[in-house]
Amino acid sequence: MIKEKFENKVWLASPYIHEEERKYVKEAFDTNWMSTVGANINELEKNICDYTGCGNALALSSGTAALHLAVKMAGVEQGDIVLCTDMTFSATVNPVVYEKAVPVFIDSERETWNMDPKALEKALIKYKGKVKAVIVAELYGTPAKNDEIENLCKQSGVPLIEDAAESLGALYKGRKAGALGDINVISFNGNKIITGTSGGMLLSKDKSLIDHARKLSTQARDDAPWYQHSEIGYNYRMSNLIAGVARGQLEHLEEHLAGKKAIWERYAAGFEGLPVQMNSWEEWAEPNYWLSCFIIDENAFAAGFTPEKIRTTLLEYNAESRPIWKPMHMQPVFADCDYIQTGEENICEDIFRRGLCLPSDLNMTAEQQDTIIEIVKSLYNA
Ligand SMILES: *Cc1c(COP(=O)(O)O)cnc(C)c1O
């Protein structure tokens, strides 16, 4: 083959760290705020509110914990139906099951790979009166058709939960991801556009909702001098050390966005002429370019140019790529759940079968990326 393997692994997406993170973590040590309270938490919440324009934020131990509280705050209870993005990470859906509610999976549209409003409408009719929430994930950092989805939710009186775990920094018609639903979730997991090493956040315009979630996240103590509880609580609060990392990262979000965009554009230019289409969006969106992905034309499969061939070859060169999220309705654990599509063909299944997430790491050099492009090209011309 054409090249030596990479000496250091080229990752799909790994942390990209600056000096400020160390500074804020050191401050926590120096001031002994080594707990789930402290200046880093307060500043992170404030700065995320300022950035997203969403009025109230609650820093939590993970995006999954934030999704769990989002589901609870939406009033979801045992036996309720929750309509969920089908093609996403399982953490979008698991909290529905924590509450013994029933997820129903909604197919994607081709323009953004996100929840199809037409399929959502069909599901809202099928499950009229039983739906307690809609959870929309913004796949790989690309906003969904939010106005259409929001209108359908409003008409049905159902709260919209935005899973913006992958999409912080993205714009929908000039509005920031993380402020697009009634209840919104972001993640600071190690592979996201910015990280706290872990962590997440719940956001809402509704102050009383965030106040209630804050109480539940800190063991649901009533306002009394002794430990008194009228509700079941959780230990979901973010650590002040982790908040220090996320606080430092947030100061570099714009730089990360530019870096991710440059990676996407380099792939798009490099793959010109190949039978692939990069992940896309419509003119009203500015994605955060978290992961660069493509789907391969059907007719190239016969020549052996398949996502799995590319993935395993890149791995031989010590570079990590990854299949598209396997749709939830294809997961063994959700085999009994209903899923809704508009036509004969399931779009999520098609994108899963033909798609691949490419190495999109901010630590990847342009030379490394050029080598990756060359390897992919050599597989088509082989
Ligand atoms: C990463 C991710 C989550 C979970 O976030 P954690 O902080 O890892 O718990 C939820 N939903 C989506 C779509 C994600 O990509």
Short mmCIF file of C-alpha atoms in Angstrom, two decimals, residues 88-366:
data_model
loop_
_atom_site.label_atom_id
_atom_site.label_comp_id
_atom_site.label_asym_id
_atom_site.label_seq_id
_atom_site.Cartn_x
_atom_site.Cartn_y
_atom_site.Cartn_z
CA THR A 88 -28.71 8.60 17.52
CA PHE A 89 -26.62 7.44 20.44
CA SER A 90 -28.58 5.28 22.90
CA ALA A 91 -28.19 7.90 25.67
CA THR A 92 -30.86 9.98 23.90
CA VAL A 93 -33.38 7.23 24.62
CA ASN A 94 -32.25 5.36 27.74
CA PRO A 95 -33.65 7.94 30.20
CA VAL A 96 -37.14 7.33 28.75
CA VAL A 97 -36.77 3.73 29.86
CA TYR A 98 -35.38 4.74 33.29
CA GLU A 99 -38.84 6.26 33.84
CA LYS A 100 -40.60 3.10 32.54
CA ALA A 101 -42.03 5.07 29.64
CA VAL A 102 -42.12 3.72 26.07
CA PRO A 103 -39.92 5.12 23.28
CA VAL A 104 -41.22 5.18 19.70
CA PHE A 105 -38.59 5.86 17.07
CA ILE A 106 -39.04 8.43 14.31
CA ASP A 107 -37.30 8.07 10.95
CA SER A 108 -34.89 10.70 9.58
CA GLU A 109 -35.08 12.89 6.49
CA ARG A 110 -32.27 12.97 3.94
CA GLU A 111 -31.42 16.67 4.08
CA THR A 112 -29.98 16.75 7.61
CA TRP A 113 -30.23 13.06 8.68
CA ASN A 114 -32.33 14.23 11.64
CA MET A 115 -35.90 13.51 12.73
CA ASP A 116 -38.32 13.81 9.79
CA PRO A 117 -41.19 16.18 10.68
CA LYS A 118 -43.52 14.20 8.38
CA ALA A 119 -42.80 10.98 10.23
CA LEU A 120 -43.22 12.84 13.51
CA GLU A 121 -46.63 14.09 12.40
CA LYS A 122 -47.66 10.55 11.52
CA ALA A 123 -46.57 9.32 14.96
CA LEU A 124 -48.39 12.15 16.77
CA ILE A 125 -51.59 11.07 14.99
CA LYS A 126 -51.04 7.38 15.68
CA TYR A 127 -50.36 7.97 19.39
CA LYS A 128 -52.70 10.91 19.90
CA GLY A 129 -53.26 11.68 23.58
CA LYS A 130 -50.50 9.30 24.74
CA VAL A 131 -47.35 11.25 23.80
CA LYS A 132 -45.68 13.05 26.72
CA ALA A 133 -42.52 14.38 25.02
CA VAL A 134 -40.53 14.53 21.80
CA ILE A 135 -36.72 14.14 21.96
CA VAL A 136 -34.78 15.41 18.96
CA ALA A 137 -31.05 14.76 18.68
CA GLU A 138 -28.95 16.96 16.39
CA LEU A 139 -26.85 14.38 14.64
CA TYR A 140 -23.13 15.07 14.36
CA GLY A 141 -23.75 18.75 15.11
CA THR A 142 -26.35 19.52 12.44
CA PRO A 143 -29.64 21.11 13.56
CA ALA A 144 -32.91 19.42 12.63
CA LYS A 145 -35.90 21.03 10.86
CA ASN A 146 -36.74 22.73 14.10
CA ASP A 147 -39.63 25.05 13.13
CA GLU A 148 -41.64 22.18 11.67
CA ILE A 149 -40.94 19.97 14.68
CA GLU A 150 -41.64 22.78 17.17
CA ASN A 151 -44.97 23.61 15.48
CA LEU A 152 -46.08 19.98 15.60
CA CYS A 153 -45.17 19.81 19.30
CA LYS A 154 -47.04 23.07 20.01
CA GLN A 155 -50.15 21.87 18.16
CA SER A 156 -50.12 18.67 20.21
CA GLY A 157 -49.24 20.39 23.49
CA VAL A 158 -46.14 18.21 23.88
CA PRO A 159 -42.81 19.54 25.22
CA LEU A 160 -39.82 19.43 22.87
CA ILE A 161 -36.55 18.15 24.37
CA GLU A 162 -33.49 19.12 22.33
CA ASP A 163 -30.59 16.69 22.68
CA ALA A 164 -27.82 19.10 21.70
CA ALA A 165 -25.09 16.84 23.12
CA GLU A 166 -23.32 16.83 19.75
CA SER A 167 -24.29 20.27 18.48
CA LEU A 168 -23.07 23.02 20.84
CA GLY A 169 -22.00 25.94 18.64
CA ALA A 170 -24.38 25.08 15.78
CA LEU A 171 -26.94 27.60 14.55
CA TYR A 172 -30.52 27.16 13.41
CA LYS A 173 -31.81 30.27 11.61
CA GLY A 174 -29.38 32.29 13.68
CA ARG A 175 -30.47 30.69 16.97
CA LYS A 176 -27.98 28.68 18.99
CA ALA A 177 -28.25 24.93 19.55
CA GLY A 178 -28.98 24.37 23.22
CA ALA A 179 -31.78 26.96 23.13
CA LEU A 180 -34.05 25.42 20.50
CA GLY A 181 -36.38 23.25 22.58
CA ASP A 182 -38.48 23.70 25.71
CA ILE A 183 -35.83 21.71 27.59
CA ASN A 184 -32.33 21.38 26.21
CA VAL A 185 -29.32 19.18 26.92
CA ILE A 186 -25.64 19.57 26.13
CA SER A 187 -22.72 17.23 26.90
CA PHE A 188 -19.09 17.74 27.93
CA ASN A 189 -18.08 14.13 27.26
CA GLY A 190 -14.44 13.70 26.20
CA ASN A 191 -15.20 13.37 22.49
CA LYS A 192 -17.61 16.31 22.10
CA ILE A 193 -16.78 19.70 20.53
CA ILE A 194 -15.71 20.94 23.97
CA THR A 195 -15.20 18.74 27.00
CA GLY A 196 -15.03 18.80 30.78
CA THR A 197 -13.56 15.26 30.65
CA SER A 198 -17.20 14.42 31.36
CA GLY A 199 -20.28 16.37 32.35
CA GLY A 200 -23.44 17.80 30.89
CA MET A 201 -25.95 20.57 31.26
CA LEU A 202 -29.70 21.10 31.33
CA LEU A 203 -31.02 24.36 29.86
CA SER A 204 -34.41 26.01 29.70
CA LYS A 205 -36.05 29.40 29.41
CA ASP A 206 -38.28 28.27 32.26
CA LYS A 207 -36.55 29.24 35.52
CA SER A 208 -38.86 27.22 37.76
CA LEU A 209 -38.11 24.10 35.71
CA ILE A 210 -34.36 24.52 36.17
CA ASP A 211 -34.83 25.33 39.87
CA HIS A 212 -36.76 22.11 40.34
CA ALA A 213 -34.18 20.10 38.38
CA ARG A 214 -31.44 21.68 40.52
CA LYS A 215 -33.18 20.44 43.65
CA LEU A 216 -33.58 16.91 42.25
CA SER A 217 -29.92 16.85 41.14
CA THR A 218 -28.72 17.53 44.69
CA GLN A 219 -30.69 14.82 46.55
CA ALA A 220 -34.01 16.73 46.62
CA ARG A 221 -33.56 18.45 49.98
CA ASP A 222 -36.54 20.48 51.12
CA ASP A 223 -36.03 23.98 52.47
CA ALA A 224 -35.69 22.93 56.13
CA PRO A 225 -32.87 23.02 58.71
CA TRP A 226 -32.75 19.20 58.86
CA TYR A 227 -32.55 16.74 56.01
CA GLN A 228 -36.12 16.50 54.81
CA HIS A 229 -37.29 15.05 51.50
CA SER A 230 -40.67 15.15 49.79
CA GLU A 231 -39.36 13.79 46.48
CA ILE A 232 -36.85 11.19 45.32
CA GLY A 233 -33.56 12.87 44.48
CA TYR A 234 -30.40 12.14 42.56
CA ASN A 235 -26.70 12.86 42.95
CA TYR A 236 -26.26 14.37 39.49
CA ARG A 237 -24.38 17.62 40.14
CA MET A 238 -21.17 18.49 38.27
CA SER A 239 -17.85 18.65 40.13
CA ASN A 240 -16.13 22.04 40.39
CA LEU A 241 -12.95 20.48 38.95
CA ILE A 242 -14.77 19.27 35.85
CA ALA A 243 -16.48 22.63 35.55
CA GLY A 244 -13.01 24.20 35.50
CA VAL A 245 -12.05 22.15 32.47
CA ALA A 246 -15.34 22.90 30.67
CA ARG A 247 -15.07 26.60 31.58
CA GLY A 248 -11.61 26.82 30.00
CA GLN A 249 -12.78 24.90 26.93
CA LEU A 250 -15.74 27.20 26.37
CA GLU A 251 -13.31 30.09 25.87
CA HIS A 252 -11.98 28.18 22.86
CA LEU A 253 -15.26 27.05 21.33
CA GLU A 254 -15.01 29.41 18.33
CA GLU A 255 -11.53 28.06 17.58
CA HIS A 256 -12.83 24.47 17.78
CA LEU A 257 -15.70 25.34 15.43
CA ALA A 258 -13.27 26.78 12.88
CA GLY A 259 -10.99 23.74 13.18
CA LYS A 260 -13.85 21.28 12.69
CA LYS A 261 -15.15 23.23 9.71
CA ALA A 262 -11.71 23.19 8.09
CA ILE A 263 -11.61 19.39 8.52
CA TRP A 264 -15.02 18.98 6.86
CA GLU A 265 -14.03 21.26 3.98
CA ARG A 266 -10.74 19.45 3.43
CA TYR A 267 -12.60 16.14 3.14
CA ALA A 268 -15.25 17.64 0.85
CA ALA A 269 -12.56 18.97 -1.51
CA GLY A 270 -10.40 15.85 -1.22
CA PHE A 271 -13.21 13.45 -2.08
CA GLU A 272 -14.36 15.31 -5.16
CA GLY A 273 -14.91 12.80 -7.95
CA LEU A 274 -15.47 9.89 -5.55
CA PRO A 275 -18.96 8.32 -5.38
CA VAL A 276 -19.63 9.75 -1.90
CA GLN A 277 -21.74 12.53 -0.42
CA MET A 278 -20.61 14.41 2.66
CA ASN A 279 -23.09 14.95 5.51
CA SER A 280 -25.14 18.02 4.67
CA TRP A 281 -27.69 20.56 5.84
CA GLU A 282 -29.88 23.27 4.41
CA GLU A 283 -29.14 26.96 3.98
CA TRP A 284 -30.85 27.85 7.29
CA ALA A 285 -28.34 25.87 9.32
CA GLU A 286 -24.73 26.39 10.31
CA PRO A 287 -23.58 23.08 11.82
CA ASN A 288 -20.73 22.82 14.33
CA TYR A 289 -19.06 20.23 12.05
CA TRP A 290 -18.44 17.98 15.08
CA LEU A 291 -17.92 14.88 12.92
CA SER A 292 -17.30 14.72 9.20
CA CYS A 293 -19.22 11.84 7.62
CA PHE A 294 -20.16 10.59 4.20
CA ILE A 295 -22.48 8.14 2.54
CA ILE A 296 -21.31 6.00 -0.34
CA ASP A 297 -23.29 5.60 -3.56
CA GLU A 298 -24.95 2.22 -3.85
CA ASN A 299 -23.31 1.41 -7.16
CA ALA A 300 -19.78 1.68 -5.71
CA PHE A 301 -20.47 -1.22 -3.32
CA ALA A 302 -20.06 -3.80 -6.09
CA ALA A 303 -16.45 -2.66 -6.58
CA GLY A 304 -15.78 -3.28 -2.87
CA PHE A 305 -15.89 0.41 -1.92
CA THR A 306 -17.92 -0.01 1.28
CA PRO A 307 -17.96 1.74 4.69
CA GLU A 308 -16.65 -1.39 6.39
CA LYS A 309 -13.78 -1.78 3.93
CA ILE A 310 -12.78 1.85 4.49
CA ARG A 311 -13.13 1.56 8.27
CA THR A 312 -11.00 -1.59 8.55
CA THR A 313 -8.38 -0.24 6.15
CA LEU A 314 -8.07 3.04 8.06
CA LEU A 315 -7.71 1.00 11.24
CA GLU A 316 -4.80 -0.89 9.68
CA TYR A 317 -3.18 2.50 9.20
CA ASN A 318 -3.92 3.34 12.86
CA ALA A 319 -6.76 5.79 12.20
CA GLU A 320 -10.20 5.58 13.80
CA SER A 321 -13.39 5.93 11.82
CA ARG A 322 -16.81 4.73 12.96
CA PRO A 323 -20.08 3.49 11.51
CA ILE A 324 -23.02 5.88 11.63
CA TRP A 325 -25.09 5.44 14.83
CA LYS A 326 -26.96 2.17 14.42
CA PRO A 327 -30.65 3.15 14.47
CA MET A 328 -32.41 2.52 17.76
CA HIS A 329 -35.14 0.41 16.14
CA MET A 330 -32.41 -2.03 15.00
CA GLN A 331 -30.98 -2.39 18.53
CA PRO A 332 -31.63 -5.72 20.26
CA VAL A 333 -32.61 -3.91 23.47
CA PHE A 334 -35.34 -1.92 21.65
CA ALA A 335 -36.54 -4.77 19.40
CA ASP A 336 -40.09 -4.54 20.78
CA CYS A 337 -40.43 -0.78 20.19
CA ASP A 338 -42.47 0.74 17.39
CA TYR A 339 -40.83 2.89 14.70
CA ILE A 340 -42.45 5.26 12.26
CA GLN A 341 -41.40 6.06 8.68
CA THR A 342 -43.31 7.78 5.90
CA GLY A 343 -42.55 5.64 2.86
CA GLU A 344 -41.51 2.13 1.90
CA GLU A 345 -37.87 2.75 2.68
CA ASN A 346 -36.44 3.41 6.13
CA ILE A 347 -34.02 6.33 5.68
CA CYS A 348 -32.09 5.62 8.90
CA GLU A 349 -31.38 2.05 7.81
CA ASP A 350 -30.12 3.31 4.46
CA ILE A 351 -27.81 5.96 5.95
CA PHE A 352 -26.52 3.43 8.50
CA ARG A 353 -25.74 0.90 5.77
CA ARG A 354 -23.98 3.35 3.45
CA GLY A 355 -22.47 5.86 5.88
CA LEU A 356 -19.22 6.34 7.78
CA CYS A 357 -17.89 8.88 10.33
CA LEU A 358 -14.38 9.94 9.36
CA PRO A 359 -11.47 10.86 11.64
CA SER A 360 -12.47 14.39 12.74
CA ASP A 361 -10.01 15.05 15.53
CA LEU A 362 -8.86 18.62 16.16
CA ASN A 363 -5.41 17.16 16.97
CA MET A 364 -5.17 15.66 13.46
CA THR A 365 -2.72 17.54 11.22
CA ALA A 366 -3.56 18.58 7.65
#
